mmCIF file of C-alpha atoms in Angstrom:
data_model
loop_
_atom_site.group_PDB
_atom_site.id
_atom_site.type_symbol
_atom_site.label_atom_id
_atom_site.label_comp_id
_atom_site.label_asym_id
_atom_site.label_seq_id
_atom_site.Cartn_x
_atom_site.Cartn_y
_atom_site.Cartn_z
ATOM 1 C CA GLY U 1 -18.432 -5.700 5.781
ATOM 2 C CA ASN U 2 -15.445 -7.853 4.905
ATOM 3 C CA SER U 3 -14.567 -10.988 6.814
ATOM 4 C CA VAL U 4 -12.006 -13.789 6.704
ATOM 5 C CA THR U 5 -12.510 -17.227 8.199
ATOM 6 C CA GLN U 6 -9.637 -19.641 8.559
ATOM 7 C CA MET U 7 -9.445 -23.032 10.149
ATOM 8 C CA GLU U 8 -8.733 -23.186 13.828
ATOM 9 C CA GLY U 9 -5.530 -24.691 15.027
ATOM 10 C CA PRO U 10 -3.276 -25.911 16.131
ATOM 11 C CA VAL U 11 -2.496 -27.996 13.105
ATOM 12 C CA THR U 12 0.025 -30.657 14.059
ATOM 13 C CA LEU U 13 1.946 -32.531 11.350
ATOM 14 C CA SER U 14 4.977 -34.714 10.964
ATOM 15 C CA GLU U 15 7.858 -33.495 8.839
ATOM 16 C CA GLU U 16 7.308 -34.032 5.070
ATOM 17 C CA ALA U 17 3.515 -34.214 5.476
ATOM 18 C CA PHE U 18 1.148 -32.308 3.192
ATOM 19 C CA LEU U 19 -0.291 -29.083 4.563
ATOM 20 C CA THR U 20 -3.614 -27.412 3.886
ATOM 21 C CA ILE U 21 -4.909 -24.435 5.858
ATOM 22 C CA ASN U 22 -8.367 -23.411 4.715
ATOM 23 C CA CYS U 23 -9.347 -19.783 4.270
ATOM 24 C CA THR U 24 -12.642 -18.374 3.015
ATOM 25 C CA TYR U 25 -13.694 -14.770 2.757
ATOM 26 C CA THR U 26 -16.590 -12.412 2.186
ATOM 27 C CA ALA U 27 -15.915 -9.072 0.592
ATOM 28 C CA THR U 28 -17.365 -6.406 -1.623
ATOM 29 C CA GLY U 29 -15.555 -5.671 -4.831
ATOM 30 C CA TYR U 30 -12.337 -7.403 -5.824
ATOM 31 C CA PRO U 31 -9.913 -7.481 -2.914
ATOM 32 C CA SER U 32 -6.315 -8.651 -2.942
ATOM 33 C CA LEU U 33 -5.686 -11.782 -0.866
ATOM 34 C CA PHE U 34 -2.671 -12.563 1.297
ATOM 35 C CA TRP U 35 -1.077 -15.120 3.524
ATOM 36 C CA TYR U 36 1.205 -13.815 6.243
ATOM 37 C CA VAL U 37 3.412 -15.858 8.566
ATOM 38 C CA GLN U 38 4.468 -14.999 12.120
ATOM 39 C CA TYR U 39 7.399 -16.771 13.749
ATOM 40 C CA PRO U 40 7.719 -16.709 17.547
ATOM 41 C CA GLY U 41 8.745 -13.333 18.893
ATOM 42 C CA GLU U 42 8.450 -11.581 15.533
ATOM 43 C CA GLY U 43 6.020 -9.490 13.556
ATOM 44 C CA LEU U 44 4.071 -10.781 10.578
ATOM 45 C CA GLN U 45 5.749 -11.126 7.205
ATOM 46 C CA LEU U 46 4.189 -11.559 3.815
ATOM 47 C CA LEU U 47 4.290 -15.159 2.599
ATOM 48 C CA LEU U 48 2.377 -14.842 -0.680
ATOM 49 C CA LYS U 49 -0.347 -12.871 -2.367
ATOM 50 C CA ALA U 50 -2.845 -12.910 -5.228
ATOM 51 C CA THR U 51 -4.473 -9.818 -6.670
ATOM 52 C CA LYS U 52 -7.188 -11.196 -8.955
ATOM 53 C CA ALA U 53 -9.335 -14.254 -9.531
ATOM 54 C CA ASP U 54 -7.469 -17.428 -10.580
ATOM 55 C CA ASP U 55 -4.098 -15.944 -9.655
ATOM 56 C CA LYS U 56 -1.797 -18.342 -7.832
ATOM 57 C CA GLY U 57 0.572 -16.944 -5.253
ATOM 58 C CA SER U 58 3.621 -18.992 -4.344
ATOM 59 C CA ASN U 59 6.696 -18.671 -2.164
ATOM 60 C CA LYS U 60 9.052 -21.066 -0.318
ATOM 61 C CA GLY U 61 7.048 -24.086 -1.497
ATOM 62 C CA PHE U 62 3.729 -22.643 -0.291
ATOM 63 C CA GLU U 63 0.906 -21.994 -2.753
ATOM 64 C CA ALA U 64 -2.591 -20.521 -2.708
ATOM 65 C CA THR U 65 -5.054 -19.857 -5.533
ATOM 66 C CA TYR U 66 -7.587 -17.000 -5.546
ATOM 67 C CA ARG U 67 -10.916 -18.773 -6.114
ATOM 68 C CA LYS U 68 -13.672 -16.253 -6.623
ATOM 69 C CA GLU U 69 -16.364 -18.860 -7.260
ATOM 70 C CA THR U 70 -15.800 -20.467 -3.859
ATOM 71 C CA THR U 71 -14.472 -17.285 -2.168
ATOM 72 C CA SER U 72 -11.469 -19.228 -0.944
ATOM 73 C CA PHE U 73 -7.692 -18.873 -0.717
ATOM 74 C CA HIS U 74 -6.453 -22.099 0.837
ATOM 75 C CA LEU U 75 -2.768 -22.391 1.726
ATOM 76 C CA GLU U 76 -0.940 -25.582 0.694
ATOM 77 C CA LYS U 77 2.542 -27.027 0.897
ATOM 78 C CA GLY U 78 3.568 -30.421 -0.344
ATOM 79 C CA SER U 79 6.171 -31.265 2.287
ATOM 80 C CA VAL U 80 6.421 -29.278 5.511
ATOM 81 C CA GLN U 81 9.585 -28.838 7.541
ATOM 82 C CA VAL U 82 10.109 -28.225 11.243
ATOM 83 C CA SER U 83 11.155 -24.685 10.339
ATOM 84 C CA ASP U 84 7.639 -24.034 8.967
ATOM 85 C CA SER U 85 6.249 -24.108 12.508
ATOM 86 C CA ALA U 86 4.627 -20.697 12.937
ATOM 87 C CA VAL U 87 1.279 -18.918 12.946
ATOM 88 C CA TYR U 88 -0.320 -18.304 9.543
ATOM 89 C CA PHE U 89 -2.784 -15.490 8.839
ATOM 90 C CA CYS U 90 -5.081 -15.192 5.860
ATOM 91 C CA ALA U 91 -6.014 -11.600 4.972
ATOM 92 C CA LEU U 92 -7.727 -9.456 2.387
ATOM 93 C CA THR U 93 -7.398 -5.788 1.513
ATOM 94 C CA GLY U 94 -9.577 -3.689 -0.739
ATOM 95 C CA GLY U 95 -9.594 -0.122 -1.910
ATOM 96 C CA SER U 96 -9.809 1.349 1.584
ATOM 97 C CA TYR U 97 -6.352 -0.033 2.472
ATOM 98 C CA ILE U 98 -7.787 -1.369 5.729
ATOM 99 C CA PRO U 99 -6.948 -5.078 5.872
ATOM 100 C CA THR U 100 -9.145 -7.777 7.312
ATOM 101 C CA PHE U 101 -7.240 -10.621 8.966
ATOM 102 C CA GLY U 102 -8.315 -14.100 9.928
ATOM 103 C CA ARG U 103 -7.719 -15.222 13.501
ATOM 104 C CA GLY U 104 -4.540 -17.100 12.670
ATOM 105 C CA THR U 105 -3.739 -20.810 12.514
ATOM 106 C CA SER U 106 -0.869 -22.253 14.506
ATOM 107 C CA LEU U 107 1.166 -24.903 12.686
ATOM 108 C CA ILE U 108 3.365 -27.306 14.655
ATOM 109 C CA VAL U 109 5.648 -29.618 12.695
ATOM 110 C CA HIS U 110 7.314 -32.514 14.505
ATOM 111 C CA PRO U 111 10.559 -34.168 13.318
ATOM 112 C CA GLU X 1 13.605 -7.176 3.751
ATOM 113 C CA ALA X 2 11.240 -4.813 5.493
ATOM 114 C CA ASP X 3 12.719 -1.673 6.996
ATOM 115 C CA ILE X 4 10.305 -0.945 9.787
ATOM 116 C CA TYR X 5 11.476 -0.633 13.335
ATOM 117 C CA GLN X 6 9.843 -0.645 16.721
ATOM 118 C CA THR X 7 11.302 0.319 20.070
ATOM 119 C CA PRO X 8 11.400 -0.832 22.734
ATOM 120 C CA ARG X 9 10.973 -4.527 21.973
ATOM 121 C CA TYR X 10 9.980 -5.293 25.544
ATOM 122 C CA LEU X 11 8.684 -2.959 28.238
ATOM 123 C CA VAL X 12 7.570 -3.607 31.798
ATOM 124 C CA ILE X 13 6.044 -0.568 33.457
ATOM 125 C CA GLY X 14 3.916 0.302 36.458
ATOM 126 C CA THR X 15 0.304 1.388 36.429
ATOM 127 C CA GLY X 16 -0.271 5.078 35.792
ATOM 128 C CA LYS X 17 2.921 5.725 33.848
ATOM 129 C CA LYS X 18 2.942 7.499 30.503
ATOM 130 C CA ILE X 19 4.604 5.547 27.716
ATOM 131 C CA THR X 20 5.352 6.029 24.038
ATOM 132 C CA LEU X 21 5.926 3.141 21.677
ATOM 133 C CA GLU X 22 8.052 4.127 18.712
ATOM 134 C CA CYS X 23 7.594 3.015 15.117
ATOM 135 C CA SER X 24 9.680 4.161 12.161
ATOM 136 C CA GLN X 25 9.954 3.017 8.554
ATOM 137 C CA THR X 26 12.508 3.931 5.909
ATOM 138 C CA MET X 27 10.524 2.788 2.889
ATOM 139 C CA GLY X 28 8.682 6.062 2.285
ATOM 140 C CA HIS X 29 5.320 4.355 2.797
ATOM 141 C CA ASP X 30 2.442 6.793 3.166
ATOM 142 C CA LYS X 31 0.108 4.525 5.164
ATOM 143 C CA MET X 32 0.872 3.252 8.658
ATOM 144 C CA TYR X 33 -1.019 1.155 11.183
ATOM 145 C CA TRP X 34 -0.998 0.030 14.809
ATOM 146 C CA TYR X 35 -2.369 -3.346 15.847
ATOM 147 C CA GLN X 36 -2.897 -4.946 19.224
ATOM 148 C CA GLN X 37 -2.356 -8.690 19.214
ATOM 149 C CA ASP X 38 -3.967 -10.682 21.994
ATOM 150 C CA PRO X 39 -2.583 -13.958 23.408
ATOM 151 C CA GLY X 40 -4.967 -15.863 21.151
ATOM 152 C CA MET X 41 -3.057 -14.345 18.204
ATOM 153 C CA GLU X 42 -5.942 -12.314 16.775
ATOM 154 C CA LEU X 43 -4.975 -8.891 15.422
ATOM 155 C CA HIS X 44 -7.023 -5.804 16.261
ATOM 156 C CA LEU X 45 -6.537 -2.540 14.385
ATOM 157 C CA ILE X 46 -6.353 0.330 16.869
ATOM 158 C CA HIS X 47 -5.063 3.260 14.777
ATOM 159 C CA TYR X 48 -4.107 4.040 11.214
ATOM 160 C CA SER X 49 -2.813 6.933 9.169
ATOM 161 C CA TYR X 50 -3.083 7.629 5.465
ATOM 162 C CA GLY X 51 -0.356 10.257 5.554
ATOM 163 C CA VAL X 52 1.161 13.177 7.428
ATOM 164 C CA ASN X 53 -1.342 14.858 9.782
ATOM 165 C CA SER X 54 -3.893 12.107 9.130
ATOM 166 C CA THR X 55 -4.874 9.726 11.948
ATOM 167 C CA GLU X 56 -7.955 7.576 12.460
ATOM 168 C CA LYS X 57 -9.167 5.160 15.103
ATOM 169 C CA GLY X 58 -9.491 1.528 14.172
ATOM 170 C CA ASP X 59 -12.024 -1.131 15.014
ATOM 171 C CA LEU X 60 -10.841 -1.746 18.552
ATOM 172 C CA SER X 61 -11.481 1.001 21.046
ATOM 173 C CA SER X 62 -8.209 2.062 22.587
ATOM 174 C CA GLU X 63 -7.163 4.598 25.190
ATOM 175 C CA SER X 64 -3.984 5.271 23.258
ATOM 176 C CA THR X 65 -3.292 8.174 20.912
ATOM 177 C CA VAL X 66 -1.082 8.495 17.850
ATOM 178 C CA SER X 67 0.523 11.257 15.828
ATOM 179 C CA ARG X 68 1.924 11.482 12.294
ATOM 180 C CA ILE X 69 4.081 14.552 11.961
ATOM 181 C CA ARG X 70 6.611 12.915 9.647
ATOM 182 C CA THR X 71 6.020 10.295 6.974
ATOM 183 C CA GLU X 72 8.455 7.851 8.504
ATOM 184 C CA HIS X 73 7.387 8.106 12.145
ATOM 185 C CA PHE X 74 4.155 6.921 13.806
ATOM 186 C CA PRO X 75 4.431 6.822 17.610
ATOM 187 C CA LEU X 76 1.724 5.494 19.910
ATOM 188 C CA THR X 77 1.226 6.998 23.368
ATOM 189 C CA LEU X 78 -0.551 5.748 26.459
ATOM 190 C CA GLU X 79 -1.103 8.629 28.894
ATOM 191 C CA SER X 80 -1.746 6.370 31.875
ATOM 192 C CA ALA X 81 -0.887 2.707 31.523
ATOM 193 C CA ARG X 82 -3.164 0.070 33.058
ATOM 194 C CA PRO X 83 -2.841 -3.713 33.396
ATOM 195 C CA SER X 84 -5.524 -4.088 30.705
ATOM 196 C CA HIS X 85 -3.020 -2.533 28.243
ATOM 197 C CA THR X 86 -0.725 -5.532 28.620
ATOM 198 C CA SER X 87 -0.371 -6.906 25.091
ATOM 199 C CA GLN X 88 1.775 -7.176 21.991
ATOM 200 C CA TYR X 89 1.694 -4.038 19.799
ATOM 201 C CA LEU X 90 2.557 -4.326 16.109
ATOM 202 C CA CYS X 91 3.239 -1.456 13.739
ATOM 203 C CA ALA X 92 2.837 -1.845 9.974
ATOM 204 C CA SER X 93 3.060 0.208 6.809
ATOM 205 C CA THR X 94 2.025 0.026 3.178
ATOM 206 C CA ARG X 95 2.365 2.126 0.068
ATOM 207 C CA THR X 96 -0.476 3.462 -2.048
ATOM 208 C CA GLY X 97 -0.835 1.261 -5.111
ATOM 209 C CA THR X 98 0.081 -1.921 -3.273
ATOM 210 C CA TYR X 99 -1.854 -3.622 -0.500
ATOM 211 C CA GLU X 100 0.666 -5.823 1.285
ATOM 212 C CA GLN X 101 1.639 -4.715 4.743
ATOM 213 C CA TYR X 102 5.138 -4.621 6.165
ATOM 214 C CA PHE X 103 5.295 -5.278 9.898
ATOM 215 C CA GLY X 104 7.742 -4.296 12.577
ATOM 216 C CA PRO X 105 8.971 -6.853 15.119
ATOM 217 C CA GLY X 106 6.508 -5.698 17.773
ATOM 218 C CA THR X 107 6.636 -4.309 21.301
ATOM 219 C CA ARG X 108 5.588 -6.584 24.108
ATOM 220 C CA LEU X 109 4.151 -4.373 26.850
ATOM 221 C CA THR X 110 3.500 -5.536 30.398
ATOM 222 C CA VAL X 111 1.802 -3.193 32.850
ATOM 223 C CA THR X 112 2.091 -4.244 36.478
#
């Protein structure tokens, strides 16, 4: 079956630091890959996506590249802000439309 | 902006009560989902629907039931609430041909 593994948190950074949250996956076929973000007291919202190998998804300064050779989709941002503090979920979805989520990584950014 | 709504946002209820958590979306999405999110943040799929009159159980065994009589509406019912049902419940939807999910704001349920 499909699985997603992402780094455990919390990840604690100072404002303007570089962020990497690692995500690797196992899947049959060619799934689409996603990063979702969840702010306190809210549901998840789509941050970025990539639908095929070598695609780069980007949004709000965050980026992730679909690496089929390493089965990875690591999330990066060059300079984090306090407002980026949230929980980040890596996910994949294939033809069944049943997503597989990672366990979530909490990011805490200090001023 | 996602147009998917959940009510109530917060609910505190006694053991043994019957409750229905509401979820509606105005995007015309055919597929809808219910997740239970534990305090450790992990999401567990408890029910999903591929369309009207279609419902399936997810990976996590749940004592709840769902119905899908209208495309836009996907309520979840607990016949007899128990403290073990205390959790955050998230509803989501997606459209055939895309794979990203749109989530509601969640219902935080506490059973005393």
